[in-house]
Coordinates of C-alpha atoms and ligand atoms in Angstrom, one line a residue:
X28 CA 3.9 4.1 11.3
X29 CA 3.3 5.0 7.5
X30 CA 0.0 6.6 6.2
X31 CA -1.7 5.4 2.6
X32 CA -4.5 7.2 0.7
X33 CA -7.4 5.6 0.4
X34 CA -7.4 6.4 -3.2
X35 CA -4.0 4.6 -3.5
X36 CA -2.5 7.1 -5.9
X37 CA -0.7 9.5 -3.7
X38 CA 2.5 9.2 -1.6
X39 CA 2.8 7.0 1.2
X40 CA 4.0 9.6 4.1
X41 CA 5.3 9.9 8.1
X42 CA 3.0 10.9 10.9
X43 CA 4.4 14.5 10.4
X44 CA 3.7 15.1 6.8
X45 CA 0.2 13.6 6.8
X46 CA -0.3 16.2 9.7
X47 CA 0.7 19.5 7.3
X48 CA -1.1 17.3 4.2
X49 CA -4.7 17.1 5.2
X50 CA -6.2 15.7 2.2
X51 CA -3.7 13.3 -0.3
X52 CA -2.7 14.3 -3.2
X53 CA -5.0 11.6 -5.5
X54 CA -8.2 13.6 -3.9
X55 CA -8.0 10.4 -0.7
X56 CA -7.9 10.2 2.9
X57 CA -5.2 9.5 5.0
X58 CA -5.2 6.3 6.8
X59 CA -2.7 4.4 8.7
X60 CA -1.1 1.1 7.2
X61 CA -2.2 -0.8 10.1
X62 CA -3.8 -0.3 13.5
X63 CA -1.9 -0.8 16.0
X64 CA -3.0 -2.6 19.1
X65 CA -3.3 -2.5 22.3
X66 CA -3.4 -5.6 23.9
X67 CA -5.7 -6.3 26.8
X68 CA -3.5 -5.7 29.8
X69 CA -2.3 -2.5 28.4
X70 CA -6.1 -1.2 28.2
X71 CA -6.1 -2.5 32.1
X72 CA -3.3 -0.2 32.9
X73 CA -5.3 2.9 31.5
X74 CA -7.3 2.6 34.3
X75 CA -6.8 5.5 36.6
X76 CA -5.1 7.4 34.9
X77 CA -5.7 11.5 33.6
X78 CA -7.2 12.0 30.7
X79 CA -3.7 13.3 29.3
X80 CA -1.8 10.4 30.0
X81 CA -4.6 7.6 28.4
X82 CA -3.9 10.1 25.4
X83 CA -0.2 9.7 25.6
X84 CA -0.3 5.9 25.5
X85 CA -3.5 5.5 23.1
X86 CA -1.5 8.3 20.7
X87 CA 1.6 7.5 20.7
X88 CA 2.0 4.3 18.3
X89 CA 0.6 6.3 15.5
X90 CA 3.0 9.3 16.2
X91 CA 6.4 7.2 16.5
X92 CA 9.2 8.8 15.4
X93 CA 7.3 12.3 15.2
X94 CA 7.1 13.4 18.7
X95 CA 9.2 12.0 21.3
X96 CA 7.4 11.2 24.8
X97 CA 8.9 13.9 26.7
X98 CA 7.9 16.1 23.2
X99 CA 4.2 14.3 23.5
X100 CA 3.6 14.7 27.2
X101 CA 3.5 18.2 28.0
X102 CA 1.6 18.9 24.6
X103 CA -1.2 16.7 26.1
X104 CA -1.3 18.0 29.5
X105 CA -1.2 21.6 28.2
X106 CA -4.1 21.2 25.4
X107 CA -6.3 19.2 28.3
X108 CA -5.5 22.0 30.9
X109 CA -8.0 24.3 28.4
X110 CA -10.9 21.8 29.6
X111 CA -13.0 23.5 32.5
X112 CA -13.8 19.5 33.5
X113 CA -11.0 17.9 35.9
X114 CA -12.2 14.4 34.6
X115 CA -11.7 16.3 30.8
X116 CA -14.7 14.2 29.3
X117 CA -16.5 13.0 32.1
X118 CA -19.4 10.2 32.1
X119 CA -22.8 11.4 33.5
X120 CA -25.2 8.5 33.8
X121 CA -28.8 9.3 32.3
X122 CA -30.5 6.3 32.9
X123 CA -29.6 2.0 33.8
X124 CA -26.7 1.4 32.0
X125 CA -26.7 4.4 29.2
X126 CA -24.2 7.4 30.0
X127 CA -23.4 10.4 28.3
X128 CA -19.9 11.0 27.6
X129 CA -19.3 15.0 28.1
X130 CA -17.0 16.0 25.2
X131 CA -18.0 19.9 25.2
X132 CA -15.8 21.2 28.2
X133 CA -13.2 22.8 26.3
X134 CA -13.0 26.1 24.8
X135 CA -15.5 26.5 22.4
X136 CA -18.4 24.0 23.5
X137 CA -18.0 20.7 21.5
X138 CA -16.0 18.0 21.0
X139 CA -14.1 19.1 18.2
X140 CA -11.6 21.1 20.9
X141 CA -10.8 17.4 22.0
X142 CA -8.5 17.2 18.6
X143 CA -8.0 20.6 17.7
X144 CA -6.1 21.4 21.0
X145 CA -4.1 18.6 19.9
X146 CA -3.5 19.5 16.5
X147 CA -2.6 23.3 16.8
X148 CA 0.1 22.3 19.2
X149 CA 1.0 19.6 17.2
X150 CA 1.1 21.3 13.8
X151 CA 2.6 24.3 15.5
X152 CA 5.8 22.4 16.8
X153 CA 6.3 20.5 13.1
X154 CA 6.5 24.0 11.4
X155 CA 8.7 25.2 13.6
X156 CA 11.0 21.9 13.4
X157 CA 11.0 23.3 9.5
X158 CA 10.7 26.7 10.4
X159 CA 7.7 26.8 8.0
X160 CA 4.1 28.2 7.6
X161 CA 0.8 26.6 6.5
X162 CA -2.7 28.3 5.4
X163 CA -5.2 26.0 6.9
X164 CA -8.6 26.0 4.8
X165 CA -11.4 24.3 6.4
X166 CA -14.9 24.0 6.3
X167 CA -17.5 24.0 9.1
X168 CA -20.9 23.6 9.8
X169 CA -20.3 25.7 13.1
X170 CA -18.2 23.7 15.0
X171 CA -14.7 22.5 13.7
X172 CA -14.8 26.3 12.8
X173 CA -14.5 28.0 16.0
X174 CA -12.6 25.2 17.4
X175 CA -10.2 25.4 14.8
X176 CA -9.9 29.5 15.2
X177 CA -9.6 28.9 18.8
X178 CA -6.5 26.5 18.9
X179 CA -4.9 28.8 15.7
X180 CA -5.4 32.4 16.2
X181 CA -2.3 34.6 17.0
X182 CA 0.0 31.5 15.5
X183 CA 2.6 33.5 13.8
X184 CA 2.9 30.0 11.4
X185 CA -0.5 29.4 10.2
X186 CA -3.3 31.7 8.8
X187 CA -6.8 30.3 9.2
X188 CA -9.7 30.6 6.3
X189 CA -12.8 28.8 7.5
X190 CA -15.7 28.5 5.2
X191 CA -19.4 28.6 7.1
X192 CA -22.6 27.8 5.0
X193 CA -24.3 31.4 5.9
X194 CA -27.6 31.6 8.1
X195 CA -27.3 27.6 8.7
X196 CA -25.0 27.6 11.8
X197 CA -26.5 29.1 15.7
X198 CA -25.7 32.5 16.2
X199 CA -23.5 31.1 18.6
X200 CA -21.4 29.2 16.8
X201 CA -21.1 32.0 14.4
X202 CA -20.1 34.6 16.6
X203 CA -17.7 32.1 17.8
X204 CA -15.8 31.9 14.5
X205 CA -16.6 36.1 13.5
X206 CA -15.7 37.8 17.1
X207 CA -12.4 36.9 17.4
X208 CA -10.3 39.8 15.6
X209 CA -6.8 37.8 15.6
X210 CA -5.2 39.0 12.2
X211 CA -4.8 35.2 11.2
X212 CA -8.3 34.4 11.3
X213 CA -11.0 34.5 8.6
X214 CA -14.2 33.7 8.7
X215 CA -16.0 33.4 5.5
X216 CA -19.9 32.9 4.9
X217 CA -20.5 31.2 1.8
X218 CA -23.9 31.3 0.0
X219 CA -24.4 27.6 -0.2
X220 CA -24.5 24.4 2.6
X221 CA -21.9 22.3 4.7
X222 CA -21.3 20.1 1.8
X223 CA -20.6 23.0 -0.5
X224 CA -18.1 24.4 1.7
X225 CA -16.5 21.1 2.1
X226 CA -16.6 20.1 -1.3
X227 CA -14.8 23.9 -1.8
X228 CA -12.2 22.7 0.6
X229 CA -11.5 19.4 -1.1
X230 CA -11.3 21.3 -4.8
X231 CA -8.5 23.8 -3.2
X232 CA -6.4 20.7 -2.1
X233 CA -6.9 19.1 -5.6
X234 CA -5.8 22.5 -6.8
X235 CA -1.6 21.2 -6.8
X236 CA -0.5 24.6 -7.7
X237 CA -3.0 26.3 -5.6
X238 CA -2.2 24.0 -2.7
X239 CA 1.8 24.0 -3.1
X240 CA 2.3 28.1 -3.0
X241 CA -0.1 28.5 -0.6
X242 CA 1.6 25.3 1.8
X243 CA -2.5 23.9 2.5
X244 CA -3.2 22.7 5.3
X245 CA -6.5 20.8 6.6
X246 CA -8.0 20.8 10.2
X247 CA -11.1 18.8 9.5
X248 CA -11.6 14.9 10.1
X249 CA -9.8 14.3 6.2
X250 CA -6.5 15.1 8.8
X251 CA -5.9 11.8 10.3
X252 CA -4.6 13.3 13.6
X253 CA -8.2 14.7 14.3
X254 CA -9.4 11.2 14.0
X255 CA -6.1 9.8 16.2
X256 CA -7.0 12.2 18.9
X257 CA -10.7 11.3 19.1
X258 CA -10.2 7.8 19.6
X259 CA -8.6 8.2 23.3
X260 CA -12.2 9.2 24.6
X261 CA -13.2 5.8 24.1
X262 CA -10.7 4.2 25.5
X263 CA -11.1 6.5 28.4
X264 CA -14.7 6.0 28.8
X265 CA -14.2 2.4 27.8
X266 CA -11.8 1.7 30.6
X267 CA -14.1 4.1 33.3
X268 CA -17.1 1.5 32.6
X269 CA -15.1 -2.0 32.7
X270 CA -13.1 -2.6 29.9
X271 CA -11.1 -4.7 29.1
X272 CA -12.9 -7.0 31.0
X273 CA -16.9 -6.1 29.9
X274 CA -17.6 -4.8 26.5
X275 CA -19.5 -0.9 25.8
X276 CA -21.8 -0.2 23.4
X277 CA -21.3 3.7 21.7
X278 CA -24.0 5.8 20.0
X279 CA -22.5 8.5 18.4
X280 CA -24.6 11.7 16.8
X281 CA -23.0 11.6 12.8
X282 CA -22.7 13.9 10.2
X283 CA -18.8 13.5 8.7
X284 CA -18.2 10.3 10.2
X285 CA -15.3 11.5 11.8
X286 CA -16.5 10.6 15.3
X287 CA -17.7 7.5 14.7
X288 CA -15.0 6.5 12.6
X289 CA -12.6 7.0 15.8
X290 CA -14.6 4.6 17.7
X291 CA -14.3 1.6 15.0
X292 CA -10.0 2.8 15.0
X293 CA -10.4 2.2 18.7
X294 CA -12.0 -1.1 18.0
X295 CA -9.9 -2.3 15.9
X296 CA -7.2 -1.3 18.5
X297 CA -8.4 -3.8 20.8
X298 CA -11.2 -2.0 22.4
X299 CA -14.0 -4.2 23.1
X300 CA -16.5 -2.5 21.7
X301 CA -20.0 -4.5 21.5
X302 CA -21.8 -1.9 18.7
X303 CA -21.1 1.1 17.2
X304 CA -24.2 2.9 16.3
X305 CA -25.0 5.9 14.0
X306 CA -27.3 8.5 15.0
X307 CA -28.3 11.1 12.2
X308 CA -30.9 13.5 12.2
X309 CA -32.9 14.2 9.0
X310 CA -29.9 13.8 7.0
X311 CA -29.9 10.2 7.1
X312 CA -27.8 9.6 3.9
X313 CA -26.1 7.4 6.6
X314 CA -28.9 5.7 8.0
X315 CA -30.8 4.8 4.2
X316 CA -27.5 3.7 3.5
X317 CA -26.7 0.6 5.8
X318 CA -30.9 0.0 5.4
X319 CA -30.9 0.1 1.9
X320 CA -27.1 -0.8 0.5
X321 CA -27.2 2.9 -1.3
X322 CA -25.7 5.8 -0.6
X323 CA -27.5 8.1 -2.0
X324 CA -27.5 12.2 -1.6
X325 CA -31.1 13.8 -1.6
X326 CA -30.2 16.9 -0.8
X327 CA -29.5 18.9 2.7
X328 CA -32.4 19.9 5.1
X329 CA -31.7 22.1 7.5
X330 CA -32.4 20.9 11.1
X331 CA -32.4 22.0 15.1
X332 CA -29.0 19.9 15.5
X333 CA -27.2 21.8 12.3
X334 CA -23.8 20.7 12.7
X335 CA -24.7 17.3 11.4
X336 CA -26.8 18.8 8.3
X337 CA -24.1 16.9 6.3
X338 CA -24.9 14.6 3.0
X339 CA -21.1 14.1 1.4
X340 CA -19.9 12.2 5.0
X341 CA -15.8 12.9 4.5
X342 CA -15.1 9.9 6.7
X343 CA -17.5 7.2 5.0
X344 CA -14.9 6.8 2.7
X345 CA -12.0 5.8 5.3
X346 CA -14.5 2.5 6.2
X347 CA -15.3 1.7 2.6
X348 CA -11.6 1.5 2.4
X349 CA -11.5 -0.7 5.2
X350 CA -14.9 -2.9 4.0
X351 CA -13.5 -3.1 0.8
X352 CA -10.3 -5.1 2.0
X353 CA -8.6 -2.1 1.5
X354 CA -8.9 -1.9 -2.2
X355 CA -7.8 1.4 -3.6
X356 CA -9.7 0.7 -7.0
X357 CA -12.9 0.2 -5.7
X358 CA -12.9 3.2 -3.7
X359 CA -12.2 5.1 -6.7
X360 CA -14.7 3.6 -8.5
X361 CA -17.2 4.5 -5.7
X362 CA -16.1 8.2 -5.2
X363 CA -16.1 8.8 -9.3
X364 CA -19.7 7.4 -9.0
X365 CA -20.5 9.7 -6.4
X366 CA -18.9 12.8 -8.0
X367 CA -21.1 11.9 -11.0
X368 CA -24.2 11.0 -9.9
X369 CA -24.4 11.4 -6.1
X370 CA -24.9 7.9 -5.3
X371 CA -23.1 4.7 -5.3
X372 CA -23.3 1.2 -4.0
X373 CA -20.8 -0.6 -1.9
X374 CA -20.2 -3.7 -2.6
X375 CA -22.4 -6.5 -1.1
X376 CA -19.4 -8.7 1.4
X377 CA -18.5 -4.5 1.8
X378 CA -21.9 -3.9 3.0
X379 CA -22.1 -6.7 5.0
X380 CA -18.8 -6.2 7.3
X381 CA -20.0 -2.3 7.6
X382 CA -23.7 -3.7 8.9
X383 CA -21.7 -6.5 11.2
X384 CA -20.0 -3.8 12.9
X385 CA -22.8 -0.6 13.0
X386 CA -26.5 0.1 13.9
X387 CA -27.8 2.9 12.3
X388 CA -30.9 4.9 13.2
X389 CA -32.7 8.4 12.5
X390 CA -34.3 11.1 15.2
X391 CA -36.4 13.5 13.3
X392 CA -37.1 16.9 14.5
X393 CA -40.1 16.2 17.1
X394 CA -38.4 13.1 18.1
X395 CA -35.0 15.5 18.9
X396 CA -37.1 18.1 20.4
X397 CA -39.1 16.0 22.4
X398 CA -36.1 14.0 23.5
X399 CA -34.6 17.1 25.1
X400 CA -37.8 17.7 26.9
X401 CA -38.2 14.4 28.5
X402 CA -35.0 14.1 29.7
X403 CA -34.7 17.1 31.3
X404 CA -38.0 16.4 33.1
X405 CA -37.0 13.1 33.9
X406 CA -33.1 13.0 35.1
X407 CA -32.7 17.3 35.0
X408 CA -30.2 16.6 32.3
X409 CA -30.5 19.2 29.6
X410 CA -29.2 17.4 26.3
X411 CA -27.8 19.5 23.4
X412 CA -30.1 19.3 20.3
X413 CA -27.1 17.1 18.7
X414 CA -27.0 14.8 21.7
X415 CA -30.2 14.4 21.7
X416 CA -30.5 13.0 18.5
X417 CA -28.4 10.5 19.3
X418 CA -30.6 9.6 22.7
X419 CA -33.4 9.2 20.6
X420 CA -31.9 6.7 18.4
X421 CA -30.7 4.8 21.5
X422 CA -33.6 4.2 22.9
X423 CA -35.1 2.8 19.8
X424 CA -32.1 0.2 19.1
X425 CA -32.2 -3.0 20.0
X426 CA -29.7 -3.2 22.7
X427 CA -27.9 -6.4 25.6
X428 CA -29.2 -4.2 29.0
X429 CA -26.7 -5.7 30.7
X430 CA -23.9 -4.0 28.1
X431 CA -23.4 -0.1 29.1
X432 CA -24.3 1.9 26.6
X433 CA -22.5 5.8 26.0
X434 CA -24.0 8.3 24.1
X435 CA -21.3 10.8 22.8
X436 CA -22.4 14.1 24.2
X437 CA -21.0 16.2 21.2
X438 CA -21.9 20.3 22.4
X439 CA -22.7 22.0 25.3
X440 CA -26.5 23.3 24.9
X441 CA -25.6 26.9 25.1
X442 CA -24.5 26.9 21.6
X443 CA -27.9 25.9 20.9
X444 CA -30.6 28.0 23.0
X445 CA -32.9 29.1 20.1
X446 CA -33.2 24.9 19.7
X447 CA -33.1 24.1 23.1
X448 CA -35.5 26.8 24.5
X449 CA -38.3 25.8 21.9
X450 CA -37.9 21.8 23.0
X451 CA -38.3 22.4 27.1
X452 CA -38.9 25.9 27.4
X453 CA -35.4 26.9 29.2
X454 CA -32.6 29.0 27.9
X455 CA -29.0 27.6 28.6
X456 CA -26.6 30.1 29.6
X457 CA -22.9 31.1 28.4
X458 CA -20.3 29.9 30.4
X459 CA -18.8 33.1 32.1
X460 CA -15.8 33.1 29.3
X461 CA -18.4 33.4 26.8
X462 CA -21.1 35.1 28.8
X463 CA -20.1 38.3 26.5
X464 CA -20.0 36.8 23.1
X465 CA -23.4 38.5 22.2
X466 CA -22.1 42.0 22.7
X467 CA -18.4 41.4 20.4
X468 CA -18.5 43.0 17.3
X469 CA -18.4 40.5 14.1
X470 CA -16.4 40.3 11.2
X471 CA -16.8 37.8 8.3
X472 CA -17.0 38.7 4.6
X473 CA -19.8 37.0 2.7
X474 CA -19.2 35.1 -0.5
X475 CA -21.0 33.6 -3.5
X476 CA -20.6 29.9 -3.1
X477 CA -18.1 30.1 -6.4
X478 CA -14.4 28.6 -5.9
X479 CA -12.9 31.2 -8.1
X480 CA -14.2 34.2 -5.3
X481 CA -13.2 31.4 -2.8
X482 CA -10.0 31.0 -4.0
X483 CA -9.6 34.9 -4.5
X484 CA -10.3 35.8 -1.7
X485 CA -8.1 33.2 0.6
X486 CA -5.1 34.0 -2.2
X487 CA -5.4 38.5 -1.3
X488 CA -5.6 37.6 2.4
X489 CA -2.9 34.5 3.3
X490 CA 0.1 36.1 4.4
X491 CA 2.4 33.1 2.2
X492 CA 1.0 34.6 -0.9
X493 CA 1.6 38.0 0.5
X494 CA 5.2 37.4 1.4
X495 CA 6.0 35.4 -2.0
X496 CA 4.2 39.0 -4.1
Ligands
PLP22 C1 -22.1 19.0 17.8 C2 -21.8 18.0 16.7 N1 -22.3 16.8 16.9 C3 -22.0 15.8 15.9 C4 -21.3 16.1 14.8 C5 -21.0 15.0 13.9 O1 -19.7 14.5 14.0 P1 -18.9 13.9 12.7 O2 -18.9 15.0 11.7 O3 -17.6 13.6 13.2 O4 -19.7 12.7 12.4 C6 -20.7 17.4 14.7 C7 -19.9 17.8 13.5 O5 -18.9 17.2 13.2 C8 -21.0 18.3 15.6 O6 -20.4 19.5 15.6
LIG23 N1 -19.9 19.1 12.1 C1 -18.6 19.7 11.6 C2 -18.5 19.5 10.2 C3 -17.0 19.3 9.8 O1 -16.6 18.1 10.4 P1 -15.1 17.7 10.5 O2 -15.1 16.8 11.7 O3 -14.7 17.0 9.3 O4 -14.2 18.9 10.8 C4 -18.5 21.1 12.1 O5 -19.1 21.4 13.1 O6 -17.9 21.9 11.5

């Protein structure tokens, strides 16, 4: 398997190298040249299987050559041994025919550990094939962050820099990233939003001589492995609820498309997957889009489910690739217009295959609130202010009842008491390996939200530059 930009201007790499590459060269996204696919029979013999071995067989075509099965297998079953869930990601039905899909169990309380327990093993064993090191940069709004430090810190390869938009991530999530002391980890609060910090990120990779010395590395969804591992969940949950033989329907709480994106991969795999919806919350750059045919940024609000407080969506531009038959130009075209004047339009047969395949719907913040309230006193269920959202916009889409219907479940509410207490009145707890994370002492420098104090800082602090002095 080969990977292309979707920019169409940078080199055409192996599984391995778009691993260590994170974002291409011409400023694009890695995709692959074509989706494999799994054919009906071999989505039947998922069934009843662990978590870690649907992984293996979902994973595998994407990483050929790259990691061996008997390289592959105990990789999977040690980053799914971190999960405190023996089912991994387990279904929890909520009401007739809509489940939540439970993708917080691992280490830090979200879904992004799904991938990033992946990746750090994954990244780890490539540099040592090379016997090579990488400085990952990545931004977060509070979640990819501590996931990321989680799977990285004490790696004698890889030094971590994570940029967090200050005072717009849970106390939780930040103490997350600032409490662990590991000397390869740095988190960094930067005086601006999400999309500042990501557009930070993007500007360092664009940075060639920045990026070559310092050996970049990404960890958020612009690394196409992130995206590769998130698609086994659906084909896990997919298979649990009938397929191959009976279609599911996803909703899946948005911000960087990442998620979302790995349910249309798994589609496109072979999945049957009836609809695909998009649940934002105030942010609904995503949303206006499919309604009105713009995309179009507004500026971010900051709202009770902040990880998706998110206008520049990475990921978007991996299915305008796709919608636009894969034409490098027009992607260009689109992402200059956006760099210019935050907005573009897709074309109109592009629009039309994106609304074929996706719903898209907003929860605002009463709707979210009110959501978490109801369905607590309904079912007991208590619904992270993220998942949430993404309730809310299910039960106002137009839906086949007799199709079942999964809502990603995206954190575990206890990164988000403040939100969650205010909606229904009840404080989630810590899980016990957390249940001291109040008391750790912090340590993150602030920043002005300025690359050249960005890239200052990450160029005293990684150990390459260090080492090259
Ligand atoms: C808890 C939570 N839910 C939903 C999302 C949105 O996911 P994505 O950015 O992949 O669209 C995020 C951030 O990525 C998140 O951290
Ligand atoms: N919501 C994310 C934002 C970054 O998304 P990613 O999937 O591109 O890493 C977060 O919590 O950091």
């Amino acid at each position: 398997m080969r990977y292309i930009s979707t920019r169409g201007e940078a080199p055409t790499l192996a599984f391995s190298d778009a691993l260590l590459a994170g974002l291409a060269r011409d400023g694009g996204l890695y995709v692959p040249e074509a989706y494999p696919a799994l054919a009906p029979a071999d989505i039947a013999r998922l069934a009843g299987h662990s978590y870690a071995e649907v992984a293996g067989r979902v994973i595998a075509p994407f990483v050929d050559g790259a990691f061996a099965p008997a390289v592959l297998a105990p990789m999977l079953e040690e980053a799914y041994a971190t999960f405190r869930h023996v089912a991994t990601t387990p279904l929890v039905q909520i009401a007739p025919n809509r489940f939540v899909l439970e993708l917080f169990h691992g280490p830090t309380l979200a879904f992004k550990d799904v991938a990033m327990q992946l990746l750090g093993r994954m990244m780890d064993h490539v540099l040592t094939e090379r016997d090579a090191r990488a400085t990952i940069v990545g931004a977060t709004s509070g979640d990819t962050g501590s996931a990321a430090i989680e799977a990285f810190r004490g790696r004698a390869r890889t030094d971590v820099f994570i940029l967090y938009p200050a005072g717009r991530v849970s106390e939780v999530q930040r103490r997350q990233m600032t409490t662990v002391d590991d000397a390869n980890v740095h988190a960094i609060a930067v005086e601006g939003t999400f999309d500042d910090c990501q557009a930070h990120v993007k500007t360092l990779f664009n940075d060639h001589g920045f990026r070559d010395r310092l050996a970049l590395a990404g960890v958020n969804s612009i690394n196409w492995a992130r995206i590769v591992a998130q698609v086994v969940y659906y084909f896990y949950a997919g298979v649990a609820l009938g397929a191959p033989h009976r279609p599911v329907s996803f909703v899946v709480p948005t911000g960087n498309f990442g998620d979302i994106l790995a349910g249309y991969v798994a589609k496109q795999m072979g999945l049957p997957v009836a609809r695909l919806a998009i649940a934002t919350n105030v942010n609904d750059i995503l949303a206006r889009t499919l309604a009105t045919g713009r995309y179009e940024v507004t500026g971010v609000k900051p709202s009770s489910s902040p990880s998706m407080d998110i206008e520049v969506s990475s990921n978007f531009e991996r299915l305008l690739f796709d919608a636009h038959d894969r034409d490098a130009g027009a992607v260009r075209g689109l992402m200059a217009s956006l760099a210019q004047s935050g907005s573009f339009s897709p074309r109109n047969e592009a629009l039309a295959a994106i609304r074929a395949e996706f719903d898209a719907g907003r929860a605002d913040e009463a709707e979210t609130a009110a959501t978490i309230a109801r369905v607590r006193a309904e079912t007991g269920y208590l619904l992270d202010p993220h998942t949430a959202v993404a309730v809310a916009v299910a039960e106002k889409l137009k839906h086949d009842p007799k199709v079942p219907q999964v809502v990603l479940s995206t954190a575990h509410p206890a990164k988000f008491p403040d939100a969650v207490e205010k909606a229904c009145g009840e404080r989630p707890a810590l899980p016990p390996h957390l249940a001291d994370l109040m008391e750790r002492p912090e340590r993150t420098p602030t920043l002005p939200n300025d690359i050249a104090a960005i890239r200052a800082y990450i160029e005293a602090h990684a150990r390459i530059a260090a080492d090259a002095a």
